[in-house]
Short mmCIF file of C-alpha atoms (C1' of nucleotides) in Angstrom, two decimals:
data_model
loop_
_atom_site.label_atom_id
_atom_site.label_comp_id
_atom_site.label_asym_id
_atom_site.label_seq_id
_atom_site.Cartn_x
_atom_site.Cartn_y
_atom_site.Cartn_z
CA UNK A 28 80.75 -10.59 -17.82
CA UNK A 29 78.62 -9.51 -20.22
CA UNK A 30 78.87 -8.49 -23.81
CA UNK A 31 80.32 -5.17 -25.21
CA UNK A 32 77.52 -4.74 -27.55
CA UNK A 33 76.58 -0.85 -26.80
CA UNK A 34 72.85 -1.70 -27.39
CA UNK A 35 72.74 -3.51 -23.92
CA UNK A 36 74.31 -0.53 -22.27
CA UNK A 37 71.87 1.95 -23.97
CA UNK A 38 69.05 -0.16 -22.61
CA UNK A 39 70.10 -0.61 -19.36
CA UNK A 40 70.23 2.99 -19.22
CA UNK A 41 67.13 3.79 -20.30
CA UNK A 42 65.79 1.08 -17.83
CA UNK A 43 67.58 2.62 -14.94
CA UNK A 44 65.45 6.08 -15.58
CA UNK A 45 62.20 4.10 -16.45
CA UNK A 46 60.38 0.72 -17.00
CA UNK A 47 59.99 0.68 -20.65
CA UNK A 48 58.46 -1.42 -23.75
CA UNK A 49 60.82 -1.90 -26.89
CA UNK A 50 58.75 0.50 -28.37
CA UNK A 51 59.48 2.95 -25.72
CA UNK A 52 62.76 2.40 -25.70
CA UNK A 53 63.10 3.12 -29.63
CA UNK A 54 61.53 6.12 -28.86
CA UNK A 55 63.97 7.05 -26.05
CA UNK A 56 66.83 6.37 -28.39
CA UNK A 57 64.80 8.82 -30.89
CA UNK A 58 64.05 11.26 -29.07
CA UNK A 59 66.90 11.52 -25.99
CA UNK A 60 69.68 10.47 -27.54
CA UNK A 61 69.63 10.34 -31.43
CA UNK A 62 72.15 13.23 -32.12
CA UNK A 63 75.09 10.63 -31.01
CA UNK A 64 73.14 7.30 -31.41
CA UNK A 65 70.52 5.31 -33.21
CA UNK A 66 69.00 1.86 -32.66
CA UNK A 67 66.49 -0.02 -34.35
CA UNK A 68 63.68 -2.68 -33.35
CA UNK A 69 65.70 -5.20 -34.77
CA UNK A 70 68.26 -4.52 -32.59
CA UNK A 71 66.30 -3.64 -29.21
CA UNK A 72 63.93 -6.51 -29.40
CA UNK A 73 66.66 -9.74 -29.68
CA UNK A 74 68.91 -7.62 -27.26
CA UNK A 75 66.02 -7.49 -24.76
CA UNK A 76 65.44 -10.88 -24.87
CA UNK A 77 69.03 -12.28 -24.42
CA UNK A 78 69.55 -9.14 -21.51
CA UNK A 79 66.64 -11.36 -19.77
CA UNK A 80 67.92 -14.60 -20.24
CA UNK A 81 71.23 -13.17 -18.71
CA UNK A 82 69.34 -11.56 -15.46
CA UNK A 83 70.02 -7.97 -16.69
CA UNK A 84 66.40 -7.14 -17.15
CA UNK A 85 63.13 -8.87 -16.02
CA UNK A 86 59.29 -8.41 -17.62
CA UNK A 87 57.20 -6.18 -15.51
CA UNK A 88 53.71 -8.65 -15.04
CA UNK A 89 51.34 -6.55 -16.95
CA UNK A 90 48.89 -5.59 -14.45
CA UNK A 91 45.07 -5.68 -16.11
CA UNK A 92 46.66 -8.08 -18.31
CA UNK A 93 47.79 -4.83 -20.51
CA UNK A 94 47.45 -8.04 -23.51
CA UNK A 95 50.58 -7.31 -25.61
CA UNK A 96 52.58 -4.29 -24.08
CA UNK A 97 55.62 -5.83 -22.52
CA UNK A 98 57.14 -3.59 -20.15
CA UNK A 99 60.90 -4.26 -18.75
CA UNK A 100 62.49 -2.87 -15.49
CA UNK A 101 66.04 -3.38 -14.90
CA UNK A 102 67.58 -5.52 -12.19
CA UNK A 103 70.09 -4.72 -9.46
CA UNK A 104 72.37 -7.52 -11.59
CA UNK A 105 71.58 -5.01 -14.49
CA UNK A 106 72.50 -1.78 -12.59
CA UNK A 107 75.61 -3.23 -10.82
CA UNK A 108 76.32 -4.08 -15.25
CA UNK A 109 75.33 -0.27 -16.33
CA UNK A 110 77.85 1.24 -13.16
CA UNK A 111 80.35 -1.18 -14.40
CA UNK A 112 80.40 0.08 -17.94
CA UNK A 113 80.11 4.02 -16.75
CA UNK A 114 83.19 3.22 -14.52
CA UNK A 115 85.01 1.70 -17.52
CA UNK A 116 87.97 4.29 -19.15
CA UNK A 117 87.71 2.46 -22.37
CA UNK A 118 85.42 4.61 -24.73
CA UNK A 119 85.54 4.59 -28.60
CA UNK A 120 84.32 8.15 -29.71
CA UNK A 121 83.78 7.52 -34.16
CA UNK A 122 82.23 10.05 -36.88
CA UNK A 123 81.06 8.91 -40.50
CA UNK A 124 80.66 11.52 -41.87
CA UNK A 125 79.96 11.30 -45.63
CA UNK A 126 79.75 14.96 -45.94
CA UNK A 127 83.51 15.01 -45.01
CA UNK A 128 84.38 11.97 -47.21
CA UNK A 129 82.84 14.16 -49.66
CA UNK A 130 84.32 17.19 -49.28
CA UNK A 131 87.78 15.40 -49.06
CA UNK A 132 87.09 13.99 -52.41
CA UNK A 133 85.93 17.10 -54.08
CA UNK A 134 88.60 17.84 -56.12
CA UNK A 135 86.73 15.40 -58.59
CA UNK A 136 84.37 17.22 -59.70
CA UNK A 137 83.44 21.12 -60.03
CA UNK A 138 83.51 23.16 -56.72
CA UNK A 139 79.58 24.29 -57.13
CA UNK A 140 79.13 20.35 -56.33
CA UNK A 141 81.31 20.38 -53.51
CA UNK A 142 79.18 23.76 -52.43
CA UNK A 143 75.82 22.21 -52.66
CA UNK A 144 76.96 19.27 -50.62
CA UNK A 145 78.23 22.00 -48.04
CA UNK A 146 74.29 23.22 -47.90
CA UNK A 147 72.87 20.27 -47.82
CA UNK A 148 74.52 19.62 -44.58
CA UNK A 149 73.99 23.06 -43.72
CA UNK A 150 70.46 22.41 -43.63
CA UNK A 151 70.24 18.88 -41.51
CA UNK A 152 72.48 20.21 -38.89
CA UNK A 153 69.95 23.47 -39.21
CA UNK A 154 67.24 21.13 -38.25
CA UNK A 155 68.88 19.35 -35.89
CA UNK A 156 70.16 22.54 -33.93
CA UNK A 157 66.20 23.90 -33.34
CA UNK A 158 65.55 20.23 -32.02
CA UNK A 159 68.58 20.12 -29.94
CA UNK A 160 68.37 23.65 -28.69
CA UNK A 161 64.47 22.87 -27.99
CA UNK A 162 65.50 19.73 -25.56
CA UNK A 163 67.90 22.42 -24.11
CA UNK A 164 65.47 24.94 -22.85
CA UNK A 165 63.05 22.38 -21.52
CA UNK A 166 65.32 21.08 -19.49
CA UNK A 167 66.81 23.65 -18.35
CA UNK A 168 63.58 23.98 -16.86
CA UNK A 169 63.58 20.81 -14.64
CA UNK A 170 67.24 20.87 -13.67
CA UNK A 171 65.84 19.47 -10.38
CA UNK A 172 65.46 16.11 -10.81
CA UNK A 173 68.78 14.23 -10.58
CA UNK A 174 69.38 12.81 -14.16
CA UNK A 175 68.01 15.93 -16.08
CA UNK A 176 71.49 18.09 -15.66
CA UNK A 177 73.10 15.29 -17.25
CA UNK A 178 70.27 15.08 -19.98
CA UNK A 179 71.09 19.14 -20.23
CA UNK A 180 74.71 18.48 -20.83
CA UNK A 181 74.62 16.31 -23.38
CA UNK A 182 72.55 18.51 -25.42
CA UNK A 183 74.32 21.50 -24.60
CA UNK A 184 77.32 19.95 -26.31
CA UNK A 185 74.84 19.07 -29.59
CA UNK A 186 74.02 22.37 -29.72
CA UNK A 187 77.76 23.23 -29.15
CA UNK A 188 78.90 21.09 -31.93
CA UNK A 189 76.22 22.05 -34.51
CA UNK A 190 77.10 25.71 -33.99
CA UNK A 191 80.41 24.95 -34.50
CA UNK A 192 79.83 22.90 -38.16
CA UNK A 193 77.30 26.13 -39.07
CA UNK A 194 80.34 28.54 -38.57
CA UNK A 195 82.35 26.33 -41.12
CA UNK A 196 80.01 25.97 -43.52
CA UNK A 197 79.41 29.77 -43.64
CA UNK A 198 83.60 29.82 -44.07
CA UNK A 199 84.15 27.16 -46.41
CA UNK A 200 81.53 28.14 -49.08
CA UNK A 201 82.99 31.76 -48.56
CA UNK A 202 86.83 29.77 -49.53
CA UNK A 203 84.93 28.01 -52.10
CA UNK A 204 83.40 30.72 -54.08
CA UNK A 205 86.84 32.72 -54.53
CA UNK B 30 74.99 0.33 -60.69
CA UNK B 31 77.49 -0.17 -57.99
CA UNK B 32 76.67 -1.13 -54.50
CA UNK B 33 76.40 2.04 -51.72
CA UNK B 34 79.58 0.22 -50.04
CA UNK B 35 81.48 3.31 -48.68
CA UNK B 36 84.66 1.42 -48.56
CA UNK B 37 84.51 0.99 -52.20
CA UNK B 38 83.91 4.88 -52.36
CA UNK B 39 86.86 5.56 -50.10
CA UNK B 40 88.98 3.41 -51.88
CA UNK B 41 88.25 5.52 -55.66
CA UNK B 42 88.55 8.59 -54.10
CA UNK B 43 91.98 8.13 -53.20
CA UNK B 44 92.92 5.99 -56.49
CA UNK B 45 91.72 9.22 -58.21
CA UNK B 46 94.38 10.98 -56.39
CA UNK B 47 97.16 8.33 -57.03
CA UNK B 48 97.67 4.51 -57.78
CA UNK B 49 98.19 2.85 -54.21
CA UNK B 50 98.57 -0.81 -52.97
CA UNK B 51 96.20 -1.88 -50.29
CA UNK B 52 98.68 -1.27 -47.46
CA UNK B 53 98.54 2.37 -49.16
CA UNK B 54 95.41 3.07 -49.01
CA UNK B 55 95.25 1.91 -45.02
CA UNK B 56 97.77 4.50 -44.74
CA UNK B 57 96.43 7.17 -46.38
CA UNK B 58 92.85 6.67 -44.58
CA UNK B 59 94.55 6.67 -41.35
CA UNK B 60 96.61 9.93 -41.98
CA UNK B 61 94.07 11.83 -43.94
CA UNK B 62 90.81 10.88 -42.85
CA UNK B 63 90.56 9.26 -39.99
CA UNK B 64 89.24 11.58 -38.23
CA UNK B 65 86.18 10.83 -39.59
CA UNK B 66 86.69 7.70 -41.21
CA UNK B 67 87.98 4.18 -40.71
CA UNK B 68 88.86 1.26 -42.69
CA UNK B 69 90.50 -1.98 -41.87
CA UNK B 70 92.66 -4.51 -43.96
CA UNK B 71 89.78 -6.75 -43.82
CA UNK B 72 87.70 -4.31 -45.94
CA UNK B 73 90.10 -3.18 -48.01
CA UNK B 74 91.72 -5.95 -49.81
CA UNK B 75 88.13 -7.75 -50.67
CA UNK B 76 86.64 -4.36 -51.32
CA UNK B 77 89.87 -4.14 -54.10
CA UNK B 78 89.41 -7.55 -55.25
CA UNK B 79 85.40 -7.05 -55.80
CA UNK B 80 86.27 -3.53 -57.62
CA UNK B 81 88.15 -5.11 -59.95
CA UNK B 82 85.70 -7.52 -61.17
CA UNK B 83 83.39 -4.75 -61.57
CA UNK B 84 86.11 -2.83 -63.93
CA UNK B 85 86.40 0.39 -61.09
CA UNK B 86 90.23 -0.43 -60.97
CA UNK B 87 92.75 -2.38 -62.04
CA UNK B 88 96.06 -3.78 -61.19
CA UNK B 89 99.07 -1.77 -62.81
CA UNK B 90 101.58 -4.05 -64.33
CA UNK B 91 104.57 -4.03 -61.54
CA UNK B 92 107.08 -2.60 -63.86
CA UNK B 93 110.28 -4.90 -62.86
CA UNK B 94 108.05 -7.21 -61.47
CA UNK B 95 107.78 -5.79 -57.98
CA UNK B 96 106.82 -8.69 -56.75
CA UNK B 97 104.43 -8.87 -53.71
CA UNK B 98 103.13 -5.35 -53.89
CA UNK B 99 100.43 -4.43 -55.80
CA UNK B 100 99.65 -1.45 -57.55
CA UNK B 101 95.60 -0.43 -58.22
CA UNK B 102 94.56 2.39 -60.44
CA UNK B 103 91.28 3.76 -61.20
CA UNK B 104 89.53 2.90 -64.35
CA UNK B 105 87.09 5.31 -66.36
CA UNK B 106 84.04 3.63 -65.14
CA UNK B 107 85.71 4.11 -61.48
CA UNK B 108 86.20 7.87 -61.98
CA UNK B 109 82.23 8.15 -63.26
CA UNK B 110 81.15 5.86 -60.21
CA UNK B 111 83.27 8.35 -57.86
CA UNK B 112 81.71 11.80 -60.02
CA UNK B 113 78.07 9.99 -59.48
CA UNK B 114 78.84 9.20 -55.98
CA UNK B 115 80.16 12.48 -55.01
CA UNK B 116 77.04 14.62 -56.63
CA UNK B 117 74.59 12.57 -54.97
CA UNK B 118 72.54 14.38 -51.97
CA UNK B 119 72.01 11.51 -50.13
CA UNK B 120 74.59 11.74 -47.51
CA UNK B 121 74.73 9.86 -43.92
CA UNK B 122 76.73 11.56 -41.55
CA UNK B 123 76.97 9.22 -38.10
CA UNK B 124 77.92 10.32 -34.79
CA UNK B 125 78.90 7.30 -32.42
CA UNK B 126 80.16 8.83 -29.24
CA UNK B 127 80.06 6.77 -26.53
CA UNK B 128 81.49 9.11 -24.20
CA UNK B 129 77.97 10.71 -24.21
CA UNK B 130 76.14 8.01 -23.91
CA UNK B 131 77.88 8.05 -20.58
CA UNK B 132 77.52 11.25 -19.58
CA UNK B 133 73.31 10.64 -20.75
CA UNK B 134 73.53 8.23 -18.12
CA UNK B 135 75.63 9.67 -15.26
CA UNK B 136 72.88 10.05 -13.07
CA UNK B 137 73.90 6.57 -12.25
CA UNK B 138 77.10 6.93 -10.74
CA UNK B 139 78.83 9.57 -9.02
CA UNK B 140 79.56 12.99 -10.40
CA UNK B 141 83.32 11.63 -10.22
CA UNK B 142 83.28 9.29 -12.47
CA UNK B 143 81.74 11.40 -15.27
CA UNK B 144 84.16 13.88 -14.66
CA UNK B 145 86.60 11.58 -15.15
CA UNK B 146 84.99 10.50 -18.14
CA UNK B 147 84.86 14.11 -19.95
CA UNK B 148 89.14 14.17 -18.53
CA UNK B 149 89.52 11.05 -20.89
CA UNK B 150 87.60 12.30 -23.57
CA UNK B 151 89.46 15.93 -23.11
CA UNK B 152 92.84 14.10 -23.50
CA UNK B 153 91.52 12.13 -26.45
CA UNK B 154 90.60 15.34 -28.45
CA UNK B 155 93.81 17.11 -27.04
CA UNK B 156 95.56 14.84 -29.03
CA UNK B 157 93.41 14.56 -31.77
CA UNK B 158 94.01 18.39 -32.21
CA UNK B 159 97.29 18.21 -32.49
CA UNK B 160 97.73 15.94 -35.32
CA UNK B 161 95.00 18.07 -36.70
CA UNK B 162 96.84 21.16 -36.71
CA UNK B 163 99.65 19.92 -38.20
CA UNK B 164 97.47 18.16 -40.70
CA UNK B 165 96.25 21.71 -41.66
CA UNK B 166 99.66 23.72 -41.54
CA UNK B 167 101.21 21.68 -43.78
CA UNK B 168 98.26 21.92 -45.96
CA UNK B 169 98.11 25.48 -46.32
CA UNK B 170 101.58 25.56 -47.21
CA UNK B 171 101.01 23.64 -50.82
CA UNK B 172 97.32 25.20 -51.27
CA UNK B 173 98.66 25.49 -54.67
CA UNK B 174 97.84 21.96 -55.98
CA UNK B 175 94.22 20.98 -56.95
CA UNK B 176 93.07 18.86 -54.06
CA UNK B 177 94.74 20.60 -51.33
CA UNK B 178 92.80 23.47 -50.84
CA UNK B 179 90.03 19.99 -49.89
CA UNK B 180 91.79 18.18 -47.88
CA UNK B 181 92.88 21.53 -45.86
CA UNK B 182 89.09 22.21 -45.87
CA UNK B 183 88.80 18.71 -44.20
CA UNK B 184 91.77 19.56 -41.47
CA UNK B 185 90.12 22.36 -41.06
CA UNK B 186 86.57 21.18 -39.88
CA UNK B 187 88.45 18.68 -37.48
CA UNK B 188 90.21 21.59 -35.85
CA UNK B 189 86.97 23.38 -35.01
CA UNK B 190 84.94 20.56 -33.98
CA UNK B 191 87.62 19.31 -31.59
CA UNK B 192 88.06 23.23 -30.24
CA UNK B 193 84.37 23.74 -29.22
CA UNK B 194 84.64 20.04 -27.79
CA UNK B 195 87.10 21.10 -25.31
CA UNK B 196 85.26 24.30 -24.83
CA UNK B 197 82.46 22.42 -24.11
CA UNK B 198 84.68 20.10 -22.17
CA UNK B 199 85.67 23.03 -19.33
CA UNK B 200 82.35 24.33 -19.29
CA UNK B 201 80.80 20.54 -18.24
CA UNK B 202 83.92 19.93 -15.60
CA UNK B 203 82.34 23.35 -14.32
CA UNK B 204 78.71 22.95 -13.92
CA UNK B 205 79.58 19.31 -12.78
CA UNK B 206 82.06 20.67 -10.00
CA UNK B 207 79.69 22.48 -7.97
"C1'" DT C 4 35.11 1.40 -41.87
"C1'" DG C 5 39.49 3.03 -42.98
"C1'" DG C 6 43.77 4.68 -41.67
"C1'" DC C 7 47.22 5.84 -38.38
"C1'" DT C 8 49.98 4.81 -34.63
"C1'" DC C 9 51.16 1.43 -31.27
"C1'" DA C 10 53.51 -2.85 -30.62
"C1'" DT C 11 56.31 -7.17 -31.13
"C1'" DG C 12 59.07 -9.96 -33.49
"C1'" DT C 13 61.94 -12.62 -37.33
"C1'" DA C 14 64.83 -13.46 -41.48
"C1'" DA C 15 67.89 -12.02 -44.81
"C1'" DT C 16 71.50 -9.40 -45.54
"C1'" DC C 17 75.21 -6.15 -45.14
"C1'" DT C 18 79.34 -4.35 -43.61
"C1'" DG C 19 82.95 -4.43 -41.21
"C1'" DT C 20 86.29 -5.92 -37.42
"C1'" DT C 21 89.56 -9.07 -35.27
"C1'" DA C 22 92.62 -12.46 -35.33
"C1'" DC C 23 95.27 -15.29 -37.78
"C1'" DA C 24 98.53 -17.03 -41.48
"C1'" DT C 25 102.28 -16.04 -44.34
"C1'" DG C 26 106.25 -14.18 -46.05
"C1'" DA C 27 109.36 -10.27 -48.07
"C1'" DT C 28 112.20 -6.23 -47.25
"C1'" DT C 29 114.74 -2.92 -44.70
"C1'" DC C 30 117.22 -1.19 -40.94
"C1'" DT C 31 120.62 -1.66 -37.13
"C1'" DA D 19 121.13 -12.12 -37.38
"C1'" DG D 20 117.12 -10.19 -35.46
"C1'" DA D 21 113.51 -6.83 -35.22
"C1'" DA D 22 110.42 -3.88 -37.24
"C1'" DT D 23 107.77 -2.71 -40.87
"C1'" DC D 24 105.89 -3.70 -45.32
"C1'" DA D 25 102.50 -6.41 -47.65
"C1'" DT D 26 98.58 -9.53 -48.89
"C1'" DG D 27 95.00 -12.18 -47.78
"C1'" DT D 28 91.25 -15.29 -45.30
"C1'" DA D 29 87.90 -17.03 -41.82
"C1'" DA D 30 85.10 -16.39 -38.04
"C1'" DC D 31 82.28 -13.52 -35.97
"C1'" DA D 32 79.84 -9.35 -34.42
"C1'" DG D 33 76.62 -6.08 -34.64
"C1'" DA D 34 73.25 -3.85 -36.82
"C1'" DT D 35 69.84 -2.53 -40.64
"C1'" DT D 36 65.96 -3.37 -43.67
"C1'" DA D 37 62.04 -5.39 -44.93
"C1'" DC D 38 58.61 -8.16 -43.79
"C1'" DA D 39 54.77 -10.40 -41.05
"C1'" DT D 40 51.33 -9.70 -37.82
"C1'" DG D 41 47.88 -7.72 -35.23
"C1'" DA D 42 45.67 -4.48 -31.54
"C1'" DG D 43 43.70 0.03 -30.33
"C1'" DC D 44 42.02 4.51 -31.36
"C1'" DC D 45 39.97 8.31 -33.80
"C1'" DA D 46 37.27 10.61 -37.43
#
DNA sequence: TGGCTCATGTAATCTGTTACATGATTCT
DNA sequence: AGAATCATGTAACAGATTACATGAGCCA
C-alpha cells in the first residue's frame, strides 16, 4: 500500500493524462490545478524518485538521447494506485485562509484596516476569476476528449466560488462602512 | 520581530478577546474558526510556551491556586505583534480540496465514482452549513458587542461559500448524469 | 555574449499532526 | 465506582517550502 502523501496522487494523475518531466509536472500543478493545489520541485522531484523505486512510475528512455530531460509515464501498478485513491470515500477538504483569520480578528484594530484587507483579497480572487474563467471557455471548447469535461468542472466550480467571495466582499465593506 | 508562525497569530487573536488555557483556545478554534482554520494540541501548547519567552503572553496567577489549568493573557508587546500582524497585506489564503483533485482526475474511473465523490462532499458541506447558520444566528443576535459584528462577518462568508458549493454540487451531479 | 527559461536535484528548515503519557475533575 | 471530559505536555514523524547549486539550450 502506498503512502497517503497527496503529491503521489497528483502525479500519478498527471501521468495518467501524459508522460511528463518534473518540470512539466510543476507546470501542470501551475497551470491545471493551482486554484485548489500547489506543489513545488522540492516536493515533485524526491516524490518521483521514491514513486519509481516503488513501481508506480518508470523513466521513459529518452529517445535521441534528449541529454537531461527525464520524462516519466505511469505504470499499470501506478494506475491500479491512482483508481484506488479516486475510489477511496475518505477526502479531507481544508481552507487557510488568512484573509478570514483576519477579518475574524479585526476588532483589533480600526475597521478601514479590516476594509483594505477586504480589497486586497478582492483583487487576487479578481485575478484569479479572469484566469479561471479563461481555462473555462477553452475548454468548453474541447469537451470532446474524455478528461476535458472533468477539467471543465473543476473550473466551473473556481469560477463558482470566486463569484461567490466577490459578492461578499461587495457586502461586507458595504456593513463595514456604516 | 516575531516569527510568521500563524499559530502564534491565532493564539493572540483570541487572547485579545479573553484570557484562555490551552484546552481553551482548541475550543474556541474549533467552534469559531474552523471552518477555515485548524490547530492541534501539539501546536498549541509549544506555540504558548515559545510566546511566553518572547513576552506576547503570560501566565495569569491562578487565583486560589487552580491548580492544573492554566490561564494565558496577552501582553502589550502581544497586542502590537497582533495590530502589526493584522495590517500587514501580505496574506496567504490556501485552498486544499482534495475532493477536486478527484474530480481533475475522474477521467480515470467511472462517472460513478465521481458522482459519488461530489454526494460525499455534498453531505460534508450540508453539514458544514448547518453549524454555520447557527454560528451566524446567534451572532446577529448580540451584534451589539465590538467583535461580533467580525466574527458574524466570518459566519457569514462560510454560509455563502458552502451555498454556491452545493449549487455547484447539483449542477456537476447534472452534467455528469447524462 | 548576455540573459532568460528550461531542467534537475539537495539540504536546511519549518510547521504541524498523531499518538502517547499522565492525571484531575465532574457527572451519573 | 466508573466513564467522560477537562487539561497539559512530549516525541516521533510527515510533508512540504525555500534557498541554493548546477548547468543546458535558445534567442536577440
Amino acid at each position: 500500500m502506498a503512502k497517503d502523501r497527496k503529491i503521489d496522487m497528483v502525479i500519478l494523475g498527471i501521468l495518467a493524462h501524459q508522460d511528463s518531466t518534473g518540470y512539466d509536472i510543476k507546470k501542470s500543478i501551475d497551470e491545471g490545478i493551482r486554484f485548489f493545489w500547489k506543489g513545488s520541485f522540492g516536493s515533485i522531484y524526491p516524490a518521483l524518485t521514491s514513486m519509481e523505486s516503488q513501481g508506480l512510475v518508470r523513466k521513459v528512455e529518452s529517445e535521441k538521447e534528449g541529454r537531461g530531460k527525464i520524462y516519466y509515464s505511469i505504470t499499470e501498478e501506478g494506475r491500479d494506485n491512482l483508481r484506488q485513491w479516486l475510489t477511496d470515500e475518505r477526502t479531507s477538504n481544508e481552507l487557510r485562509f488568512e484573509t478570514l483569520l483576519k477579518l475574524f480578528f479585526g476588532g483589533n484594530v480600526k475597521p478601514e484596516v479590516t476594509i483594505h484587507n477586504i480589497e486586497v483579497f478582492e483583487e487576487q480572487i479578481e485575478k484569479e476569476l479572469v484566469f479561471l474563467k479563461m481555462c473555462k471557455d477553452n475548454l468548453s471548447r474541447v469537451l470532446d476528449e474524455k478528461d476535458h469535461l472533468y477539467f471543465y468542472l473543476t473550473a466551473s466550480f473556481g469560477v463558482d466560488t470566486c463569484e461567490s467571495y466577490l459578492k461578499w466582499c461587495k457586502e461586507s465593506k458595504a456593513l463595514l462602512k456604516e
